[in-house]
Short mmCIF file of C-alpha atoms and ligand atoms in Angstrom, two decimals:
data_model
loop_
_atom_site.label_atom_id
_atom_site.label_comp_id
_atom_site.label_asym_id
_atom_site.label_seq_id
_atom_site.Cartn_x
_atom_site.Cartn_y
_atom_site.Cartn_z
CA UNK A 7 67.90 26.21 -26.51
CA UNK A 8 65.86 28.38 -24.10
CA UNK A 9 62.42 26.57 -24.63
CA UNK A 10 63.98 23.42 -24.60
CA UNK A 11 61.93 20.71 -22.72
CA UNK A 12 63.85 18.96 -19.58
CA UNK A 13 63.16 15.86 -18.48
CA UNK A 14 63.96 13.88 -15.40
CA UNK A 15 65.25 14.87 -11.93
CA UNK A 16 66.80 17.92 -13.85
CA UNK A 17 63.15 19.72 -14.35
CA UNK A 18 62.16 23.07 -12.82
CA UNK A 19 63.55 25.05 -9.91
CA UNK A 20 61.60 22.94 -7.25
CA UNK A 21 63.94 20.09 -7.98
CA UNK A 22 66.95 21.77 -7.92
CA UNK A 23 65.91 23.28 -4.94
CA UNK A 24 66.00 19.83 -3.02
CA UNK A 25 69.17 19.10 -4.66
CA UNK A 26 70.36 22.35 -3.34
CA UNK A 27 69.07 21.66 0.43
CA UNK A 28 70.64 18.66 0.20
CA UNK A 29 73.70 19.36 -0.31
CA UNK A 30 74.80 23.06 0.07
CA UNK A 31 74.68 25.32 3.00
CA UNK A 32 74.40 28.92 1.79
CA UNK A 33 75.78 31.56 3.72
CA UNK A 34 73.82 34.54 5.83
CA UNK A 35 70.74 32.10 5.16
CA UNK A 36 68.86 30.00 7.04
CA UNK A 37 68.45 26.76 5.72
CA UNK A 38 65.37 26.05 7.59
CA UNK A 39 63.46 28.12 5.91
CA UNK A 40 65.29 28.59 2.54
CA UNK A 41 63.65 26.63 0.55
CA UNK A 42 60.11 28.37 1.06
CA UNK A 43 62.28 31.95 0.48
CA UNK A 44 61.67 31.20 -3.05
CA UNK A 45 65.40 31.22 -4.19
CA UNK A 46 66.30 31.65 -7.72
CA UNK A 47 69.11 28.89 -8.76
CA UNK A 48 70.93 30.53 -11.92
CA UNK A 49 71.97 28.62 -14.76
CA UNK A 50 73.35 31.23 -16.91
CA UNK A 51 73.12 35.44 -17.50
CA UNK A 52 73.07 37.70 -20.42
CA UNK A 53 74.10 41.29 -19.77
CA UNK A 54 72.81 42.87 -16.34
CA UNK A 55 69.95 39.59 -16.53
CA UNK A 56 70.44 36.47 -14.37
CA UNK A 57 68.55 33.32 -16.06
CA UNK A 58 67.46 30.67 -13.53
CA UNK A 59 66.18 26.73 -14.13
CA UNK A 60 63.28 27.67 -15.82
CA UNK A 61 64.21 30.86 -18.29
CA UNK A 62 62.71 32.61 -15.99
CA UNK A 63 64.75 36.38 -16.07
CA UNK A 64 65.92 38.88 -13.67
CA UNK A 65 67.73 42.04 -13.68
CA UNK A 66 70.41 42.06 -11.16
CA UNK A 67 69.76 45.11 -9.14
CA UNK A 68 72.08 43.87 -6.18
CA UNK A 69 75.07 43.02 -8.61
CA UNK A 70 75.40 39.32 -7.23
CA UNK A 71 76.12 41.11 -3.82
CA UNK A 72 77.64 44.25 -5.18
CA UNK A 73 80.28 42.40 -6.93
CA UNK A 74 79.11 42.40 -10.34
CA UNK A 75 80.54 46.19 -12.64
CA UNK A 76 80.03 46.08 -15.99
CA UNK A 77 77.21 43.35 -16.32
CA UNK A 78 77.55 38.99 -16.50
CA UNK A 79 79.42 37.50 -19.04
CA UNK A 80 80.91 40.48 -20.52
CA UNK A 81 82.66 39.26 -23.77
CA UNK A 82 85.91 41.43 -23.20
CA UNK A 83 85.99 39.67 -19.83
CA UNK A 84 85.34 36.34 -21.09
CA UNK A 85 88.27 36.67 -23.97
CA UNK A 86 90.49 37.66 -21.01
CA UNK A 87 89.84 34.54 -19.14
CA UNK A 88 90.07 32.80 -22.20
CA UNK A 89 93.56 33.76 -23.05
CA UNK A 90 94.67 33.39 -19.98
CA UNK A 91 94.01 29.66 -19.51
CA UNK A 92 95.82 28.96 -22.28
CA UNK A 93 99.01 30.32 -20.36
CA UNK A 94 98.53 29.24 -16.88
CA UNK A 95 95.53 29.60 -14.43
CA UNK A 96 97.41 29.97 -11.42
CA UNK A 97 101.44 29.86 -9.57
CA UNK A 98 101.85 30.58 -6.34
CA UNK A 99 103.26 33.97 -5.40
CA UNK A 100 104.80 32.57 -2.73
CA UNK A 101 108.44 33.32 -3.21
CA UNK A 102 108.06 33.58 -7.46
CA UNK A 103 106.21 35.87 -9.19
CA UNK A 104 103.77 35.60 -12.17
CA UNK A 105 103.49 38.02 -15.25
CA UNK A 106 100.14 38.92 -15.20
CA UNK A 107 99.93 39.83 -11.43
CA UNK A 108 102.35 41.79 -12.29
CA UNK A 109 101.07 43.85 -14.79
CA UNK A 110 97.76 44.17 -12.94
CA UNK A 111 99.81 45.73 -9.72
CA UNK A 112 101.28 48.17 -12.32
CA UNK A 113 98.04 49.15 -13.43
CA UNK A 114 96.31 49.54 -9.98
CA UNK A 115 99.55 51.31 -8.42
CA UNK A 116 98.46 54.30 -11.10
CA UNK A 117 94.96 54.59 -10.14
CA UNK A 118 95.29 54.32 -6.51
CA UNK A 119 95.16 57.35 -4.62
CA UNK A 120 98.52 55.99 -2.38
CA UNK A 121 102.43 56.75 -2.45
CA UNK A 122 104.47 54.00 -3.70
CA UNK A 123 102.11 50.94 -3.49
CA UNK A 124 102.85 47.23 -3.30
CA UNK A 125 99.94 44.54 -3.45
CA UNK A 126 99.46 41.47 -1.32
CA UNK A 127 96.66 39.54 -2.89
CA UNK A 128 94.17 37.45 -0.92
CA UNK A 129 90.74 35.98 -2.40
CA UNK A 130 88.00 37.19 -0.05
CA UNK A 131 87.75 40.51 0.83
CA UNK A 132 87.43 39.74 4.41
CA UNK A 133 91.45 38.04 3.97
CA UNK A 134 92.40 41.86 2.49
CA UNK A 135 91.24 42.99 5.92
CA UNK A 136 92.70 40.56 8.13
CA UNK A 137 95.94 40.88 6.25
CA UNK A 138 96.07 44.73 5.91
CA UNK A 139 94.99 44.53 10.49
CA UNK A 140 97.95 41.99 11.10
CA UNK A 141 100.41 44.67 8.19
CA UNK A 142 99.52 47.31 10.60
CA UNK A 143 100.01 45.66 13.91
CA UNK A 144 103.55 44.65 12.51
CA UNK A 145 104.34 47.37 10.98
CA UNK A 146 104.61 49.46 14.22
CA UNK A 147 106.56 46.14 16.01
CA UNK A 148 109.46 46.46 13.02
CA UNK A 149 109.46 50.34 13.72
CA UNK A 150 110.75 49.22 17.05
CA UNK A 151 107.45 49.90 19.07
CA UNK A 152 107.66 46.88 21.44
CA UNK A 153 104.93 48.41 23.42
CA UNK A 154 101.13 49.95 22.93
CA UNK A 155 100.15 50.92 19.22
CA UNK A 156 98.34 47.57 19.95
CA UNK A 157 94.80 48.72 18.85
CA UNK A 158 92.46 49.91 16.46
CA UNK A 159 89.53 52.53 15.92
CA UNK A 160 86.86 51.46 13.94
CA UNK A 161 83.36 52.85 13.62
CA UNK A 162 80.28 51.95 14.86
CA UNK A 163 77.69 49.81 12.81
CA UNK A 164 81.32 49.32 10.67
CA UNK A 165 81.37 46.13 8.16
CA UNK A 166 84.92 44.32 7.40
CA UNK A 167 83.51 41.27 6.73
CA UNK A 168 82.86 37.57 8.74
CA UNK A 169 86.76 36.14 9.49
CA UNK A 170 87.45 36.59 13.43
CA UNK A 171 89.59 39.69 13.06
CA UNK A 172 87.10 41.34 10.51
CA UNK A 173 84.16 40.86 12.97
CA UNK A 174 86.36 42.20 15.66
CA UNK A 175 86.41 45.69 13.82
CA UNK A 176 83.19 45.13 12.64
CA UNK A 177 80.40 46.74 14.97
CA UNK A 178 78.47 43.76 15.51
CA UNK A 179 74.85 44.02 15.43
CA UNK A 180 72.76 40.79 13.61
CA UNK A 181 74.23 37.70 14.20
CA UNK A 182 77.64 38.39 15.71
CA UNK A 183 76.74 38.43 18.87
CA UNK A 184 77.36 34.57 19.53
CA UNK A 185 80.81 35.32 18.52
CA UNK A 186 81.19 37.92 21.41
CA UNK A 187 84.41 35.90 23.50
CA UNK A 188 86.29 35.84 20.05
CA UNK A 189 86.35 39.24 18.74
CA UNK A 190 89.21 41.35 20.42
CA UNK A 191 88.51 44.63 21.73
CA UNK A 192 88.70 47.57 19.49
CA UNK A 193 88.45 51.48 20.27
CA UNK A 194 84.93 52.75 18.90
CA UNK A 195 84.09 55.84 17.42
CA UNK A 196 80.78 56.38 16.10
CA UNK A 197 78.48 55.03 13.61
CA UNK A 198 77.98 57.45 10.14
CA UNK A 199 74.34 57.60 11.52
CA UNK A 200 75.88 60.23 14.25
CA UNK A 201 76.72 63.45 11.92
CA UNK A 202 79.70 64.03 14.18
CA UNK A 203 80.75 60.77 13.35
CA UNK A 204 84.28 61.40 11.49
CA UNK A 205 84.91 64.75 13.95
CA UNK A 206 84.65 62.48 17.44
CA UNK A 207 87.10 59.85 15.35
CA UNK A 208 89.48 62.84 14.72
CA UNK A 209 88.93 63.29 18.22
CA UNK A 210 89.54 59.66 19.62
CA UNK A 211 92.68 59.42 17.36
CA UNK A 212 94.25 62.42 19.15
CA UNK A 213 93.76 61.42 22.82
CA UNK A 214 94.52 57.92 21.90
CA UNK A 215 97.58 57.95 19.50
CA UNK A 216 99.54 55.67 21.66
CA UNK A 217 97.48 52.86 21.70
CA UNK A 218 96.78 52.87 18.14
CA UNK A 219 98.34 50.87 15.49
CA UNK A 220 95.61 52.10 12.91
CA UNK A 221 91.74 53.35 12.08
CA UNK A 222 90.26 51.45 9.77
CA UNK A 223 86.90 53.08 7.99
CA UNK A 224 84.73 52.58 4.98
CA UNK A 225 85.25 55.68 2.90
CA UNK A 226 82.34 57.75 2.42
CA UNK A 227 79.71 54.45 2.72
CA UNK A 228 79.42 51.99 5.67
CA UNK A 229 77.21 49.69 3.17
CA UNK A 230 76.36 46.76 5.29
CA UNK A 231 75.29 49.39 8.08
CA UNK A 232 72.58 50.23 4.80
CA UNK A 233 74.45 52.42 2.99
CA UNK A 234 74.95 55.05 5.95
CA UNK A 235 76.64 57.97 4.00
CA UNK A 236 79.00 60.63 5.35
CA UNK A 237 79.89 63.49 3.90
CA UNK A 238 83.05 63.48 1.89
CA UNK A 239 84.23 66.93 2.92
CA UNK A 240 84.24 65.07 6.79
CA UNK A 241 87.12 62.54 6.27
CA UNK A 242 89.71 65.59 5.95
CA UNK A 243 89.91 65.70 9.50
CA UNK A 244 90.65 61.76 10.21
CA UNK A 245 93.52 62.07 7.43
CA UNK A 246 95.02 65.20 9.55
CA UNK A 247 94.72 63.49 12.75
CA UNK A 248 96.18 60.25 11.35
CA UNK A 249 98.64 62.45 10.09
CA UNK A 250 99.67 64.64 13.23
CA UNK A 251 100.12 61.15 15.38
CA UNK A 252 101.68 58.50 12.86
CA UNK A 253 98.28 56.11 13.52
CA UNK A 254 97.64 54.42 10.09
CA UNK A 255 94.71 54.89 8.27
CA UNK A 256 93.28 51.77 6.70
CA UNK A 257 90.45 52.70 4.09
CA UNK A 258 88.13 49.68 3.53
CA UNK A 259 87.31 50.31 -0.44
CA UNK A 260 85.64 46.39 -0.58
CA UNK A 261 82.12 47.81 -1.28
CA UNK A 262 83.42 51.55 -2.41
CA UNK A 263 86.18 50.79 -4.85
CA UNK A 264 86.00 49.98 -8.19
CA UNK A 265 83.50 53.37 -9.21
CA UNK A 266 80.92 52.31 -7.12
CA UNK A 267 80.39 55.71 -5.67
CA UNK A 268 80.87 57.51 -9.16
CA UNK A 269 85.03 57.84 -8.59
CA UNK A 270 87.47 55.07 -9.21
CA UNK A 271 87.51 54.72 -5.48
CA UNK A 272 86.04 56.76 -2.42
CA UNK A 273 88.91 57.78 -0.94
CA UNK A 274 89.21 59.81 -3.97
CA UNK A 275 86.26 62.10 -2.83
CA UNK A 276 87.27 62.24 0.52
CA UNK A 277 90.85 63.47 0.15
CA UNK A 278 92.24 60.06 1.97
CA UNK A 279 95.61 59.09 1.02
CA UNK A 280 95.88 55.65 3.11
CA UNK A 281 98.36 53.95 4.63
CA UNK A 282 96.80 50.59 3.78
CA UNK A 283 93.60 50.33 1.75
CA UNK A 284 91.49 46.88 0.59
CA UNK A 285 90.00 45.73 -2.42
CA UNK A 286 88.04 43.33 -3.23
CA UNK A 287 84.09 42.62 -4.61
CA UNK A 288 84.23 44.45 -7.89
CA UNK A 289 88.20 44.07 -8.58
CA UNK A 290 87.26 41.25 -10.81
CA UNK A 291 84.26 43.28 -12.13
CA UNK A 292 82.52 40.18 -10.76
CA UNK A 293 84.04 36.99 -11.93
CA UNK A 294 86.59 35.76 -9.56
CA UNK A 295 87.62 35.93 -6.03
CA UNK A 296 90.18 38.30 -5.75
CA UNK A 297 91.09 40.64 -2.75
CA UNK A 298 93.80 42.86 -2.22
CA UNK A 299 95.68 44.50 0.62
CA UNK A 300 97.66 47.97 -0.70
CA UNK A 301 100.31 49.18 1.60
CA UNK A 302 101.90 52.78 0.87
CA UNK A 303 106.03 52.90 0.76
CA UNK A 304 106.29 54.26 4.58
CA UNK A 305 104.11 50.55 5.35
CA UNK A 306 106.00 48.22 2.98
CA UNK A 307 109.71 49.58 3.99
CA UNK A 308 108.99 48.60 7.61
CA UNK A 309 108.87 44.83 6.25
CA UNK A 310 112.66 44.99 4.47
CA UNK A 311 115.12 43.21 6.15
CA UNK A 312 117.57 40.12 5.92
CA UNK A 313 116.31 37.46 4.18
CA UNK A 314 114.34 34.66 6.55
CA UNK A 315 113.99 37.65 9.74
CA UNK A 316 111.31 38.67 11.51
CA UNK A 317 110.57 41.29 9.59
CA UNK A 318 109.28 39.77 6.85
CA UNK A 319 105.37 39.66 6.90
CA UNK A 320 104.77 35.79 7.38
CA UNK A 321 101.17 35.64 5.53
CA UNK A 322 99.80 34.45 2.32
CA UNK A 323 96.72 32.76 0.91
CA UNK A 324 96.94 29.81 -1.16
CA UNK A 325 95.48 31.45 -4.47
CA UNK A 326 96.88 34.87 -3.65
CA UNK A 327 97.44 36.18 -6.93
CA UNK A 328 95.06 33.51 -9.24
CA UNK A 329 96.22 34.60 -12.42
CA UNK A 330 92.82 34.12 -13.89
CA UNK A 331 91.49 36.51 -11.89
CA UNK A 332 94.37 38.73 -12.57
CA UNK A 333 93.80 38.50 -16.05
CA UNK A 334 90.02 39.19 -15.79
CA UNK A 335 90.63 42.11 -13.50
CA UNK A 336 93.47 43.60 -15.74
CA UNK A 337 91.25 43.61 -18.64
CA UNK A 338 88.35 45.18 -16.43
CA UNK A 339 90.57 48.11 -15.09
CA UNK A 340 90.90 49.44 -18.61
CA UNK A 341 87.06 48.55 -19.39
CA UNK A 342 86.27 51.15 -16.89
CA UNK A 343 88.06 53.84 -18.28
CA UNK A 344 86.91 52.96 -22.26
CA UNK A 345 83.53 52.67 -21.50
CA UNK A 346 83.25 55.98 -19.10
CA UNK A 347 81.54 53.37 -16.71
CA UNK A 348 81.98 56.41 -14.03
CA UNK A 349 80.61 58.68 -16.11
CA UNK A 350 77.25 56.85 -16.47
CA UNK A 351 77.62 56.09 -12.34
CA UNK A 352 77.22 59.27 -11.96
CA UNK A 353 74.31 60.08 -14.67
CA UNK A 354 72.24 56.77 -13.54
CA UNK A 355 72.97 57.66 -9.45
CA UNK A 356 71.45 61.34 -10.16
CA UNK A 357 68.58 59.38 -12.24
CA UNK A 358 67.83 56.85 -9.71
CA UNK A 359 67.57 59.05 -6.61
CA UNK A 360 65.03 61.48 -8.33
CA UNK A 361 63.28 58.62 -9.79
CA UNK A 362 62.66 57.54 -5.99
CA UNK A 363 61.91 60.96 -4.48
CA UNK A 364 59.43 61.55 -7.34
CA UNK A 365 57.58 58.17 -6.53
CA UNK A 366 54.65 59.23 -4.22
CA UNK A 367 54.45 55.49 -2.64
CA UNK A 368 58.10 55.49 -1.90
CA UNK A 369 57.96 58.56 -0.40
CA UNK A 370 55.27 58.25 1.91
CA UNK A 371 56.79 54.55 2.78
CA UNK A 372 60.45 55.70 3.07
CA UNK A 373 61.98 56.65 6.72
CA UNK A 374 65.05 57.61 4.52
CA UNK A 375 66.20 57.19 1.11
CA UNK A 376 70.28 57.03 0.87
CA UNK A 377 72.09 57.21 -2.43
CA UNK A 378 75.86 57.12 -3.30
CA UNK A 379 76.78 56.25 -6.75
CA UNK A 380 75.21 53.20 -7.16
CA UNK A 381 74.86 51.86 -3.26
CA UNK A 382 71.36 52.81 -2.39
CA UNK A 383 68.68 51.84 0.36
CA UNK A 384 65.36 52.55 0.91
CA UNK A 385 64.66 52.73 4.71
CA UNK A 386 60.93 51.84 5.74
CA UNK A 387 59.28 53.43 7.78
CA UNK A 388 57.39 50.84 10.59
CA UNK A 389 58.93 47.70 9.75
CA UNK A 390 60.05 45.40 12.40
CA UNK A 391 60.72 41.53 12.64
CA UNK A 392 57.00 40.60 12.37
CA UNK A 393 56.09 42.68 9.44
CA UNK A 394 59.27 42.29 7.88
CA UNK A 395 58.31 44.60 5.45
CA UNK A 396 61.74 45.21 3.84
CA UNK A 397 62.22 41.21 3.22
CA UNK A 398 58.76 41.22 1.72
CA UNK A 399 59.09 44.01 -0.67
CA UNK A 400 62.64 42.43 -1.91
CA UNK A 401 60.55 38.93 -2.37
CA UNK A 402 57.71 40.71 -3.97
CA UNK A 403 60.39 42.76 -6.45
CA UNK A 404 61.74 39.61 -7.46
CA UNK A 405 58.54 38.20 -8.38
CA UNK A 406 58.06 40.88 -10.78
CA UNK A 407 61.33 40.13 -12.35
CA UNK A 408 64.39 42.04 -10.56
CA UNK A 409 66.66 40.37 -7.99
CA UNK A 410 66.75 42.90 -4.72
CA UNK A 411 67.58 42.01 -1.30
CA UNK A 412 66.79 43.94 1.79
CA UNK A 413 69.00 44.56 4.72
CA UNK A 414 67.00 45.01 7.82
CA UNK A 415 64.34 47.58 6.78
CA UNK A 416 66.25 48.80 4.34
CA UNK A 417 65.58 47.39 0.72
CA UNK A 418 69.12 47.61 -0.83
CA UNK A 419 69.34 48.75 -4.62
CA UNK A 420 73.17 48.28 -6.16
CA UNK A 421 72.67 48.13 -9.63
CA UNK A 422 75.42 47.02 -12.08
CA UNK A 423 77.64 50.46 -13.03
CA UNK A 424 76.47 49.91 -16.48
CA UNK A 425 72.61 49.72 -15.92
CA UNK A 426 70.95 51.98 -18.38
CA UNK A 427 68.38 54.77 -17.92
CA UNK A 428 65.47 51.98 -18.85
CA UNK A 429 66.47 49.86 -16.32
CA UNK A 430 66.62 52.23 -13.41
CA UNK A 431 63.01 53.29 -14.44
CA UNK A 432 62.08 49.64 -14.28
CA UNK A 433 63.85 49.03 -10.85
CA UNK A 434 61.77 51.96 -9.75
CA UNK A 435 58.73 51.22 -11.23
CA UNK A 436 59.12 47.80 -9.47
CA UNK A 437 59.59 48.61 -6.46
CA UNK A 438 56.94 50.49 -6.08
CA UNK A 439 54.81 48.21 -7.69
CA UNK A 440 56.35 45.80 -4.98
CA UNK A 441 55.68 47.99 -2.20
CA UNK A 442 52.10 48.00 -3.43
CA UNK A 443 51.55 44.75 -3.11
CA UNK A 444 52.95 44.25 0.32
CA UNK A 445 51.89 47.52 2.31
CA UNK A 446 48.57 46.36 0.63
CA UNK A 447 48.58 42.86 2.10
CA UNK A 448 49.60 43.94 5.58
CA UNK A 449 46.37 46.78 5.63
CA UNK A 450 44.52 43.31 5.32
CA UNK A 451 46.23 41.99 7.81
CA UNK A 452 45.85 44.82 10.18
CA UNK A 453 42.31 44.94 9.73
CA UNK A 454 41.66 41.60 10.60
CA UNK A 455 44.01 42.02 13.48
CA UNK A 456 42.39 45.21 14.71
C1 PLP B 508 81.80 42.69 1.53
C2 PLP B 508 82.72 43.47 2.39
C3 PLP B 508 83.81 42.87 3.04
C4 PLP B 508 84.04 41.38 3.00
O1 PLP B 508 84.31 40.92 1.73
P1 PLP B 508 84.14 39.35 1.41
O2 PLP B 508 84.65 39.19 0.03
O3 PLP B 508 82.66 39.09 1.52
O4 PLP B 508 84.91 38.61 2.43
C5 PLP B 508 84.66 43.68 3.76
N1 PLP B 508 84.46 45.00 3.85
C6 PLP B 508 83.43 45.62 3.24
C7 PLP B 508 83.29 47.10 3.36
C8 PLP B 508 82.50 44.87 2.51
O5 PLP B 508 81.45 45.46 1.95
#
């Protein structure tokens, strides 16, 4: 099958490529240009490899957008599905129930670091943070708070994804700004860049208590922001101020959860017990859309009442609750526990940092390296939008075989959680290799500029 010889309009990535211009608009990309980006269209994977039109193979060192756990097409996973679609593949939670949503919100309510915790279940993880923004504002209006609690602290540079509510927490930057009149105005602490950045939140939460329905933060990582890192030992104090004034604390775990950062989730690390977390990206350990909005019991009792009343949370997504998904993410919960996926997090984060310290190119090239589990960016020193350096490197890596992607000047590294010790030597290896190339053409380039 894989040297097979196609024929017709079906040959080679070129041609799929004007099939794909044609007809599909790809998000975060300009379609202008995409087609020269040299995109890889996928056909199929095998373990931590994508496989695209041609056979051609790459290791997935961004996990399909940090989505991806265990690896593609798992075969524990796949039997999941499997079984599962010879039940049902999806009821609506609306108003009825279905068993294996339910058994996957018994698992998670064990390994959630929260008291008491209910799931509402979205698709995207941008709906888990719209939903668990609108729980929070109503939670403080059944409490009998007519008045203020009307806001939110977020954090500068702050990611929560692209639906109007998440940008409005979100701290803008690239591309948002067109979207400016729409996003309602939040309180703003700092950006994890600023290494007071969790004591001024503290702060802000104090002298601000009674305008605040809730803080939302990324524990530990703001990831879009390219992978900013705070200390763990910081987010003590935003839990004791959220604590000493009632304000809910919202933990966005959509990149963190799910071992990313070597626990099950971040908050974990960071001794956060929230009133409302999300989840999302690897919930599914990559298959399916599924999102999730936790609420603690002092959240979810707000919402009892008579049946039909206004304190009922009017809100729910379509395929809330897919039981596909459900089944695949069930299955993947106790994956990560048999295989000691955080275990080898943590071994292959340790490995992969001192594998890029040790590399004389990347050092003299990197502004900053930042590793957490397995979120990592190299930061480049001198790039800018001409040189694009960052973009290059990620085009050059893939070229030699391993799917990166670079955010600003950061190239971004998220391996799957169960890349081995080879692979993060060959992610290295090629990125430097990468680098090479590129810092190599631009000396050219400089010279004939000069
Ligand atoms: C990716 C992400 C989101 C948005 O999730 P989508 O599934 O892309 O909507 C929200 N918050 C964080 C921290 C994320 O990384």
């Amino acid at each position: 099958m894989q040297n097979e010889i196609r024929i017709g309009s079906d040959a080679g990535a070129a041609a799929w490529i004007e099939r794909d211009m044609a007809v599909v608009w790809h998000g975060f990309t300009q379609m202008e240009c995409y087609g020269r980006n040299a995109p890889l269209i996928v056909e199929r994977a095998e373990g931590r490899e994508l496989i695209d039109v041609d056979g051609r193979r790459y290791l997935d060192a961004i996990s399909s957008l940090w989505v991806t756990t265990l690896g593609h097409r798992v075969p524990e996973l796949d039997a999941a599905l499997r079984d599962q679609i010879d039940r049902v593949a999806h009821s609506t939670l609306l108003g009825n129930g279905n068993r294996v949503v339910i058994e996957l919100a018994e698992a998670l309510a064990q390994v959630v670091p929260m008291d008491q915790p209910h799931f509402l279940f979205a698709a995207d993880g941008a709906s888990a943070v719209e939903q668990s923004l609108k729980i929070a504002f109503q939670y403080w209006r059944n409490i009998g708070h007519g008045q203020g609690r009307d806001t939110y602290l977020a954090f500068g540079e702050a990611y929560h994804g692209d639906t109007v509510g998440g940008l409005s927490v979100g701290g803008g930057g690239f591309g948002t700004e067109v979207f400016q009149p729409l996003r309602f105005p939040v309180l703003r602490a700092p950006s994890f860049a600023r290494k007071d950045a969790l004591r001024e939140a503290a702060r802000m939460v104090e002298t601000h208590a009674q305008r605040l329905a809730a803080v939302i933060v990324e524990p530990m990582v703001q990831g879009a922001a390219g992978m900013l890192i705070a200390p763990a030992g910081d987010f003590l104090q935003l839990q004791q101020a959220c604590e000493r004034t009632g304000v809910l604390l919202i933990c966005d775990e959509v990149a963190t959860g799910f071992g990313r950062t070597g626990s099950l989730f971040a908050a974990e690390q960071c001794g956060l017990r929230p009133d409302l977390m999300c989840l999302g990206k690897g919930i599914t350990g990559g298959y399916l859309p599924m999102s999730a909005s936790v609420a603690n019991r002092r959240v979810y009792e707000a919402f009892l009442g008579p049946d039909l009343s206004e304190r009922t949370f009017y809100h729910g997504h379509s395929y809330g609750g897919n039981a596909l998904a459900a089944a695949v993410a069930l299955r993947h919960l106790s994956l990560l526990k048999q295989w000691n996926v955080l275990d080898n997090v943590r071994a292959r984060s340790a490995q992969l940092e001192a594998s890029l310290r040790a590399s004389e190119r990347l050092r003299a090239a990197a502004r900053d390296i930042r590793v957490a589990g397995l979120m990592c960016a190299i930061e480049l020193a001198g790039d800018d939008a001409q040189r694009r350096l960052a973009r290059r490197t990620c085009a050059a890596m893939v070229r030699r075989g391993v799917l990166a992607r670079s955010l600003g000047s950061n190239v971004i590294l998220v391996p799957p959680l169960t890349v081995t010790a080879a692979e993060i030597e060959r992610i290295v290896a090629t990125l430097a290799a990468a680098l090479g190339d590129v810092l190599d053409e631009v000396a050219v380039l400089d010279e004939a500029g000069a």
